PDB file of C-alpha atoms in Angstrom:
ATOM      1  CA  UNK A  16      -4.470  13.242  29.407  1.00 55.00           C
ATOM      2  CA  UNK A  17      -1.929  15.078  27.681  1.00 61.00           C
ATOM      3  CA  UNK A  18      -2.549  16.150  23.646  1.00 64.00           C
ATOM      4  CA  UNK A  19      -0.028  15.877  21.288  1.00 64.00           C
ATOM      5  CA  UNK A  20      -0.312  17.753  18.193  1.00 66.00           C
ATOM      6  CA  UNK A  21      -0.606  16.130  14.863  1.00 62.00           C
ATOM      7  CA  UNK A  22       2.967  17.032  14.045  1.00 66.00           C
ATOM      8  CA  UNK A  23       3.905  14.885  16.832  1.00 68.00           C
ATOM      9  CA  UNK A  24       3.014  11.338  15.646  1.00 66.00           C
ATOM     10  CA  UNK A  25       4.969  12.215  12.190  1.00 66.00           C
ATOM     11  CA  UNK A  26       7.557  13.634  13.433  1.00 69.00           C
ATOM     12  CA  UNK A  27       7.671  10.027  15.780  1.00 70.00           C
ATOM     13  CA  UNK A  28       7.372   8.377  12.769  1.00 69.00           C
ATOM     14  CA  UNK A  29      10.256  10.422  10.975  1.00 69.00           C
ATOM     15  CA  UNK A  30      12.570   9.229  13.605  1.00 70.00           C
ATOM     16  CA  UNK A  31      11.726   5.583  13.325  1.00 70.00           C
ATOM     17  CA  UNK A  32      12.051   5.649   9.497  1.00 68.00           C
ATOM     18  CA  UNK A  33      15.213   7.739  10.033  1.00 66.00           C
ATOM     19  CA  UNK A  34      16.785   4.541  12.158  1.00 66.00           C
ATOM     20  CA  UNK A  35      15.559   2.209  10.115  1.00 65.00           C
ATOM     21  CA  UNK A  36      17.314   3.428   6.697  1.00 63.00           C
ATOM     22  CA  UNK A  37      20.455   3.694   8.576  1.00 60.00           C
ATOM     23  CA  UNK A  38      20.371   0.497   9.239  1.00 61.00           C
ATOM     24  CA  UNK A  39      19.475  -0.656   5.661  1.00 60.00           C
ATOM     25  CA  UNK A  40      22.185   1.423   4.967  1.00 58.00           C
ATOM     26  CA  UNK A  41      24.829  -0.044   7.278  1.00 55.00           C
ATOM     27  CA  UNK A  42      23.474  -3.750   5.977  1.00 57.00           C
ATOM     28  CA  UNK A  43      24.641  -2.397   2.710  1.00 53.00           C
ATOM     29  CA  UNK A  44      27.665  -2.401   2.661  1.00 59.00           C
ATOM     30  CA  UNK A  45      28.447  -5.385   1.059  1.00 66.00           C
ATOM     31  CA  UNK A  46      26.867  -5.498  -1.648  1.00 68.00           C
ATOM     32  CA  UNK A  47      27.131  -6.842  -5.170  1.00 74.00           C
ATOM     33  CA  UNK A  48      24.568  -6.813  -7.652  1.00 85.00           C
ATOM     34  CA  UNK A  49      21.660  -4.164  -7.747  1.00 90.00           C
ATOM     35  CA  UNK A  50      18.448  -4.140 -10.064  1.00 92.00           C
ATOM     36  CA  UNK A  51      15.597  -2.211 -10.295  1.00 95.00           C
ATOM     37  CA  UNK A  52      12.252  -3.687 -10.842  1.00 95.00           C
ATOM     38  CA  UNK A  53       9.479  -1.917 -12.497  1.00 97.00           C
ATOM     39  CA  UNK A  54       6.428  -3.952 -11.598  1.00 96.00           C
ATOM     40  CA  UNK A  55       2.237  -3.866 -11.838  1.00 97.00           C
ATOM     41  CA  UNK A  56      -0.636  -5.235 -10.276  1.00 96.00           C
ATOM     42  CA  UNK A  57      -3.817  -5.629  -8.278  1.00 96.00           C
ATOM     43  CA  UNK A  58      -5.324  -5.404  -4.840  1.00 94.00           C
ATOM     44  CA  UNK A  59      -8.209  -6.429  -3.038  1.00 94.00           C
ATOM     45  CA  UNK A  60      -8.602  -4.746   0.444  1.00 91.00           C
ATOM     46  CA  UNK A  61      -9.699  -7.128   3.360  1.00 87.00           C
ATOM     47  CA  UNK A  62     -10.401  -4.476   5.883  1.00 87.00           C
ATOM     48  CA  UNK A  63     -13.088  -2.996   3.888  1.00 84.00           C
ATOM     49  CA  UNK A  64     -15.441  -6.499   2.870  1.00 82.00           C
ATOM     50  CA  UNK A  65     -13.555  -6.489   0.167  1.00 81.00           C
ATOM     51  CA  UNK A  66     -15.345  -3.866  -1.600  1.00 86.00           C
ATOM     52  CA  UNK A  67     -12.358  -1.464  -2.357  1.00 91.00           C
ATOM     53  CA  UNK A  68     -10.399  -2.591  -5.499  1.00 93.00           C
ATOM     54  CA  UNK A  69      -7.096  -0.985  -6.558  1.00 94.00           C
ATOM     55  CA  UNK A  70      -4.283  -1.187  -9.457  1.00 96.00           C
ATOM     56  CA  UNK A  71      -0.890  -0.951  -8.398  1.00 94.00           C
ATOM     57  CA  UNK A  72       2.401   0.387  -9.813  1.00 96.00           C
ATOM     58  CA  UNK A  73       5.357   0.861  -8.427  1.00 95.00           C
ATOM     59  CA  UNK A  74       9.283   0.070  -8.902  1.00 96.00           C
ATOM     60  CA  UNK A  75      11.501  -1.586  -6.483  1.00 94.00           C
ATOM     61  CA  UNK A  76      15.155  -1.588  -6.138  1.00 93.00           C
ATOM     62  CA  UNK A  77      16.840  -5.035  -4.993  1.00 91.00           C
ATOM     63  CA  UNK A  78      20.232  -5.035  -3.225  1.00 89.00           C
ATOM     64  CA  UNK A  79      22.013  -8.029  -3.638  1.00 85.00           C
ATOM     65  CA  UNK A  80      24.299  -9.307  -1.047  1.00 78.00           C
ATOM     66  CA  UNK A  81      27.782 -10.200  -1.417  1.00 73.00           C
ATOM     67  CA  UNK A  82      29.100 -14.370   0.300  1.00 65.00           C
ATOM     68  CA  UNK A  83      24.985 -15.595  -0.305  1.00 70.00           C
ATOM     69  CA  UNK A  84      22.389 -16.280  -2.559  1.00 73.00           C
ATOM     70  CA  UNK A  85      19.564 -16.351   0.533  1.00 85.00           C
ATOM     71  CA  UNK A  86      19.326 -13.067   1.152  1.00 88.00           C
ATOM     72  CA  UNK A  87      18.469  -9.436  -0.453  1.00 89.00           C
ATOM     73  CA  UNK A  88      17.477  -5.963   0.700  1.00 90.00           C
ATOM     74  CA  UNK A  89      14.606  -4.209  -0.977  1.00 92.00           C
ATOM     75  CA  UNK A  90      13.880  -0.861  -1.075  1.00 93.00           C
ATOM     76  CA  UNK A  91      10.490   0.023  -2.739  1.00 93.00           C
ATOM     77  CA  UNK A  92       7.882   2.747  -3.504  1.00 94.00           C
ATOM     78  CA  UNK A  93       4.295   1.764  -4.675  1.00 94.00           C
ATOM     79  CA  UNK A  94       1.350   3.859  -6.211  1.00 95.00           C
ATOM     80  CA  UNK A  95      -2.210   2.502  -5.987  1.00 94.00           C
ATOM     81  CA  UNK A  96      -4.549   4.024  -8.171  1.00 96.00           C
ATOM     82  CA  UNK A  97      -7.969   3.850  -7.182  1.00 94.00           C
ATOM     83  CA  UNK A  98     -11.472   2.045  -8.599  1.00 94.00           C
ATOM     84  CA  UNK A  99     -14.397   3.589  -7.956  1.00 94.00           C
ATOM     85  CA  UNK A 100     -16.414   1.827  -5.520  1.00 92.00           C
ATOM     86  CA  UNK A 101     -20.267   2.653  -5.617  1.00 93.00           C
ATOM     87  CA  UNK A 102     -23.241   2.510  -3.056  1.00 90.00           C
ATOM     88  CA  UNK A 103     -26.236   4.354  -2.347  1.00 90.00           C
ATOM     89  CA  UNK A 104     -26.603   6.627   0.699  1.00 88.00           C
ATOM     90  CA  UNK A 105     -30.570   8.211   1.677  1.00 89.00           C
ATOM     91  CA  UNK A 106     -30.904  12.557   1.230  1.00 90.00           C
ATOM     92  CA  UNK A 107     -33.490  14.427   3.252  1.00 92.00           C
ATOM     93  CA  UNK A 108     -35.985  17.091   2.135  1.00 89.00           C
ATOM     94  CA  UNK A 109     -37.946  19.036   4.414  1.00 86.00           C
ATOM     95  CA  UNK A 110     -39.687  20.813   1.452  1.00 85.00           C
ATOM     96  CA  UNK A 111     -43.108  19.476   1.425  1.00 87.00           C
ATOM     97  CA  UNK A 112     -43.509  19.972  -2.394  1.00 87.00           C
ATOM     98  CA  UNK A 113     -40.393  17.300  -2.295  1.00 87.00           C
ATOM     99  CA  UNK A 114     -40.394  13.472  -1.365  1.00 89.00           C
ATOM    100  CA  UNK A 115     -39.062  13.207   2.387  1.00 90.00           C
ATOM    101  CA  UNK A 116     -36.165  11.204   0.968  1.00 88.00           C
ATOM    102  CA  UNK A 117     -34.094  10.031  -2.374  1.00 90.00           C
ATOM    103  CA  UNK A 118     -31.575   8.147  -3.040  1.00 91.00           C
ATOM    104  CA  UNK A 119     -27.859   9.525  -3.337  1.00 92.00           C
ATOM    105  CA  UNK A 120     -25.286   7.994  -5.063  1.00 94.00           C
ATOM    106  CA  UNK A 121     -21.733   7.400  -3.148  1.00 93.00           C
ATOM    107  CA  UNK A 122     -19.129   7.392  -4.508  1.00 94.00           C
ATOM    108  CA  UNK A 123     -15.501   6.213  -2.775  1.00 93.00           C
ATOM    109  CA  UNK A 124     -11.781   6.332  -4.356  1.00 94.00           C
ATOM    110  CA  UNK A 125      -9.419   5.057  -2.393  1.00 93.00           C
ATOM    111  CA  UNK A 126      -5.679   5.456  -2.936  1.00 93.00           C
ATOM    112  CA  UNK A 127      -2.557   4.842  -1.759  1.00 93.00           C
ATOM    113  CA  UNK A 128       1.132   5.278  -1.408  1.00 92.00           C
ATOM    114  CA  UNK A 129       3.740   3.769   0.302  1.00 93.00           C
ATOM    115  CA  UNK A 130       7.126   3.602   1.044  1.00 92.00           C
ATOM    116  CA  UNK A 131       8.587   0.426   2.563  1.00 92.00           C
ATOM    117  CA  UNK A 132      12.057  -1.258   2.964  1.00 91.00           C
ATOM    118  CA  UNK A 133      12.425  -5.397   3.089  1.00 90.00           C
ATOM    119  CA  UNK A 134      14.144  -8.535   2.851  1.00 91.00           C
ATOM    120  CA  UNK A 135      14.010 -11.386   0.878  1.00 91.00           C
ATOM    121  CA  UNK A 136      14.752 -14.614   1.767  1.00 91.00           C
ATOM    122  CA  UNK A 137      15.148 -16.952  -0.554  1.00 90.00           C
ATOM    123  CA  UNK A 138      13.672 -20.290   0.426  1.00 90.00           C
ATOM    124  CA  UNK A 139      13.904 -23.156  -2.778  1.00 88.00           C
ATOM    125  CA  UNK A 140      15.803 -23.470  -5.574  1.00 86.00           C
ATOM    126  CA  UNK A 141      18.247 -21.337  -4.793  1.00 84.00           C
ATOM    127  CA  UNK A 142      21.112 -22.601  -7.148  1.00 85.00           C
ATOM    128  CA  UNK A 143      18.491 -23.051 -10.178  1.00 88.00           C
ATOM    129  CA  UNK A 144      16.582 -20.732 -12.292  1.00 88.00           C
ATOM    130  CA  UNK A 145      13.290 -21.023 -10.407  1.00 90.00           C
ATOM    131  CA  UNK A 146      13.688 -19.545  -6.849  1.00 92.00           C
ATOM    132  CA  UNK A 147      10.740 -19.065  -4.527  1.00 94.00           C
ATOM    133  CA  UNK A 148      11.306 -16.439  -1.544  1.00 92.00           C
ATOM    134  CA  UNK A 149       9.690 -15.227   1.505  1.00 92.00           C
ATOM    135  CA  UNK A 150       9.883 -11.181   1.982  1.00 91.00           C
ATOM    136  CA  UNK A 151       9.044  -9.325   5.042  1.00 90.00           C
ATOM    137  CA  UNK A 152       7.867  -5.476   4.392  1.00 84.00           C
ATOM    138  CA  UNK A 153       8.040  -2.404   7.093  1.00 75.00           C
ATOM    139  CA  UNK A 154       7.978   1.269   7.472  1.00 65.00           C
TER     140      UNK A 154
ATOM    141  CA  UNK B  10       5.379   4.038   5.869  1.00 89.00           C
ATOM    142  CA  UNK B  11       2.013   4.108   3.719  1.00 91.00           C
ATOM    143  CA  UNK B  12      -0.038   7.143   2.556  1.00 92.00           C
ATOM    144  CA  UNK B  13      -3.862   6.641   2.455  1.00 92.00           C
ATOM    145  CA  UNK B  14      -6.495   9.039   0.753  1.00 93.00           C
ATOM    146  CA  UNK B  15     -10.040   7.498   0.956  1.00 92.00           C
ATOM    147  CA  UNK B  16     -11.883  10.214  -1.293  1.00 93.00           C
ATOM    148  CA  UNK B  17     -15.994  10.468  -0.915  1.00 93.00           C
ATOM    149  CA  UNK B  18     -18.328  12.266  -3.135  1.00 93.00           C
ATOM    150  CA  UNK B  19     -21.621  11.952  -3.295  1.00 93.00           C
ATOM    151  CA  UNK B  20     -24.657  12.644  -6.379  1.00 94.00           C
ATOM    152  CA  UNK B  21     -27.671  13.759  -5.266  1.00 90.00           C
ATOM    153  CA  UNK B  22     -30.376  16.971  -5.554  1.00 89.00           C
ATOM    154  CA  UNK B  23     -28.359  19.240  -3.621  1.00 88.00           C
ATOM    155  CA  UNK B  24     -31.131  22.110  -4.237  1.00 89.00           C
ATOM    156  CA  UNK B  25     -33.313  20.548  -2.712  1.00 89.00           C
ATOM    157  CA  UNK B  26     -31.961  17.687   0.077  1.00 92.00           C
ATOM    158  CA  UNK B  27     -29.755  17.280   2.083  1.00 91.00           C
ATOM    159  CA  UNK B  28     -27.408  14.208   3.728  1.00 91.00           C
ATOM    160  CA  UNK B  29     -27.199  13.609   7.238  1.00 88.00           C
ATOM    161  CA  UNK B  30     -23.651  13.673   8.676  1.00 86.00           C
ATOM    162  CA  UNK B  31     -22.351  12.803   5.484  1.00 89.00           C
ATOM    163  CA  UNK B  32     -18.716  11.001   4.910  1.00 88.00           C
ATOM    164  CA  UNK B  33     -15.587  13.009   4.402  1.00 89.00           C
ATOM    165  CA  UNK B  34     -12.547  12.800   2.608  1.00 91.00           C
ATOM    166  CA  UNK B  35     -10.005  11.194   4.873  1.00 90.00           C
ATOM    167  CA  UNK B  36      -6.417  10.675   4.895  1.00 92.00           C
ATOM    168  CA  UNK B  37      -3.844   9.224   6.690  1.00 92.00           C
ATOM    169  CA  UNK B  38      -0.511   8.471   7.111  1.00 92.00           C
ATOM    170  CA  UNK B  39       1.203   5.876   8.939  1.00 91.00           C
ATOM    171  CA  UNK B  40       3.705   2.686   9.383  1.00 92.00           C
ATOM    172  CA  UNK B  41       2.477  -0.329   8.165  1.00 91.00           C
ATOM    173  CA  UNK B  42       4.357  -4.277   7.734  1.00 92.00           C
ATOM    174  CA  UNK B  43       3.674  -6.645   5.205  1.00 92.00           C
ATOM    175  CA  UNK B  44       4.916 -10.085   4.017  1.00 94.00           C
ATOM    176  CA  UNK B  45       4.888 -11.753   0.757  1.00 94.00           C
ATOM    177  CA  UNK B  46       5.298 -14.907  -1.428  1.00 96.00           C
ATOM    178  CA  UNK B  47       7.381 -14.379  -4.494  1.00 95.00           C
ATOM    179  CA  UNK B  48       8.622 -16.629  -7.189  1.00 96.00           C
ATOM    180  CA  UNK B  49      11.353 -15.453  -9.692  1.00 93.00           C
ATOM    181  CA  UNK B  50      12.407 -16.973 -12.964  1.00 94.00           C
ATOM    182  CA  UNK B  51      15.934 -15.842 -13.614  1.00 92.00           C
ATOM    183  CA  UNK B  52      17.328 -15.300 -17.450  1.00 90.00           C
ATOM    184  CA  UNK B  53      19.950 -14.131 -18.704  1.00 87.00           C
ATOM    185  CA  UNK B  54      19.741 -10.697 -18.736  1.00 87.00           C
ATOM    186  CA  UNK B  55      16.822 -10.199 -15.995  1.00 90.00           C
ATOM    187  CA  UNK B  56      14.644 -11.942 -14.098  1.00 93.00           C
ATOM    188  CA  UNK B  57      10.757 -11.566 -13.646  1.00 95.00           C
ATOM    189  CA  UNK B  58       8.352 -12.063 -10.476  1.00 95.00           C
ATOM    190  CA  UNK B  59       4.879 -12.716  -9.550  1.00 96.00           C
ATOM    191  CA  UNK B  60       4.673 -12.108  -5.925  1.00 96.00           C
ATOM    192  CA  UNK B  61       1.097 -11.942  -3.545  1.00 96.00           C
ATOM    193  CA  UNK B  62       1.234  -9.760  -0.963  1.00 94.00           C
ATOM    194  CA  UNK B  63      -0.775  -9.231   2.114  1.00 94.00           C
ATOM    195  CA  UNK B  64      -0.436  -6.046   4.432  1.00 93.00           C
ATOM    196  CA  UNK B  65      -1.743  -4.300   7.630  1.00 92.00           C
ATOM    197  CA  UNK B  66      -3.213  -1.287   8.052  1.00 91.00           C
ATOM    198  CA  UNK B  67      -1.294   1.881   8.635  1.00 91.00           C
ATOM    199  CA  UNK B  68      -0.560   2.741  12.510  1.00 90.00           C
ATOM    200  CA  UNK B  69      -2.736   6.359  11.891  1.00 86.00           C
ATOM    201  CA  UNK B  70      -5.556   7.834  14.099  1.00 85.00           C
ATOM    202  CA  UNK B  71      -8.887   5.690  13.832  1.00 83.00           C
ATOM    203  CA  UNK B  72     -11.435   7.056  10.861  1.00 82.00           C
ATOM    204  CA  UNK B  73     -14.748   8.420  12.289  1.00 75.00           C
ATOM    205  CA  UNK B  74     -17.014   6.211   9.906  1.00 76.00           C
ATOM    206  CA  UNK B  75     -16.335   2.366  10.975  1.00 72.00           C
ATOM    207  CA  UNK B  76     -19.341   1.515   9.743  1.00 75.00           C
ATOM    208  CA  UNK B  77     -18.442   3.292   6.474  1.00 81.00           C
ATOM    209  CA  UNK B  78     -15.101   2.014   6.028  1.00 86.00           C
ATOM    210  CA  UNK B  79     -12.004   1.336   7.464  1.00 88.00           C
ATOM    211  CA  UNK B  80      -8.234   2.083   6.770  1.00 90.00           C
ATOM    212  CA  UNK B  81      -7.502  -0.374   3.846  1.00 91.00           C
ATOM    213  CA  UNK B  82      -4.792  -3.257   4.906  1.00 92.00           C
ATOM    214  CA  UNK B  83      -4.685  -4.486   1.021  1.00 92.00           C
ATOM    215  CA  UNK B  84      -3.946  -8.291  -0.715  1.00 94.00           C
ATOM    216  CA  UNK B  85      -1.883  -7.702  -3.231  1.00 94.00           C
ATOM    217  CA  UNK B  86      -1.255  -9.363  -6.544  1.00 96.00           C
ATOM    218  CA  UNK B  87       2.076  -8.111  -8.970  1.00 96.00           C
ATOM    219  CA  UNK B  88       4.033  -8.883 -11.130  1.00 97.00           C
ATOM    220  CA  UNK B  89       7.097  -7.355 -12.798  1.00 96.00           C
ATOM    221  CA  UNK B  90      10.351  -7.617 -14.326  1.00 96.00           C
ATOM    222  CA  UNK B  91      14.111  -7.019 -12.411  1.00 94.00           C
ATOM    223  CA  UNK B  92      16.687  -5.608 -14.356  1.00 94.00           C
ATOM    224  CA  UNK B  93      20.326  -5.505 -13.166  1.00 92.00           C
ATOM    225  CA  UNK B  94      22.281  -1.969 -12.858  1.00 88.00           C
ATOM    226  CA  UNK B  95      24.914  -2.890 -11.368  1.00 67.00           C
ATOM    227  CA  UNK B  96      27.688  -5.543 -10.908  1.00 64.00           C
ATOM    228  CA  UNK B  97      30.917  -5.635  -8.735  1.00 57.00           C
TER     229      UNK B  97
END
């Protein structure tokens, strides 16, 4: 099986991304209100039992588009700063003067960034003051 | 496209013991989709969100320690507030 160097899959991905911001772009072209959203929050991860925790931060940037009140393009880059997640992990001696084992304390931070464009959709109360939306994330 | 650093130390007699095939470091770096629920309150001059998230893992090469942990594919809670810039 052939091996692809690690430059490979991002430079893949490069291309994809590449596409799909030209397309955002394109999509753009009508547009009629912009605002930028500084926002803050917390995350839980599923993948992991649950056991890594993280705060987020991040600022968005909304695209408004002109002829209807459903629809909006996102653009938005997130930072996820870490909490410390602790367990215990066993050490090894072979020094006879030593206990064969001991307890070692783990320690995992795990962080994040990301970089995603997206749509909203606006769902209910669309001509009112109270909207609720749908938004679908990728890249 | 998300960035993910999953950072492992560990704190232990390092004089005199030693771990067996301990956990490293790993990052990776890959595309990843989410959706979300928001709801917005608009005013006058603004409006603010609370939105839950949920998202999958980054497409990136497997980590070696699955029964360590795995790439993170995060629920999210924010909130924040949207200012406008702009008006045609």
């Amino acid at each position: 099986m052939q091996q692809f160097p690690p430059e490979y899959a991002l430079y893949q991905n490069m291309k994809i991304i590449t596409v799909l911001i030209a397309v955002n772009l394109f999509a753009g072209c009508c547009i009629a209100q912009i605002y930028i959203a500084p926002f803050a929050g917390y995350q839980v991860d599923f993948n992991n039992k649950g056991n890594f925790k993280q705060a987020n931060s991040g600022v968005q940037f909304n695209f408004k588009v002109k002829r209807t009140n459903r629809y909006e393009l996102i653009l938005e880059l997130q930072k996820n700063w870490p909490i410390a997640f602790h367990s215990n992990d066993s050490s090894f001696s072979s020094n006879p003067a030593q206990p064969i084992y001991a307890n070692a304390k783990k320690t995992i931070l795990p962080s994040s960034y990301s970089l995603a464009a997206g749509h909203r959709f606006s769902i209910f109360g669309i001509h009112t003051s109270n909207i609720f939306s749908f938004l679908l994330y990728g890249e | 496209m998300s960035y993910q650093k999953i950072g492992v130390s560990y704190e232990y007699d390092k004089d005199n013991f030693i771990i067996l095939n301990p956990d490293q470091t790993t990052e990776r770096l890959g595309l990843y989709l989410s959706a979300a629920v928001e709801y917005m309150r608009l005013f006058k001059n603004g409006r603010i969100f609370i939105r839950l998230t949920a998202a999958t893992p980054p497409a990136a090469k497997k980590i070696n320690y699955p029964s360590s942990f795995n790439l993170m594919a995060p629920l999210s809670f924010n909130a924040g507030y949207a200012i406008p810039i702009k008006t045609q």
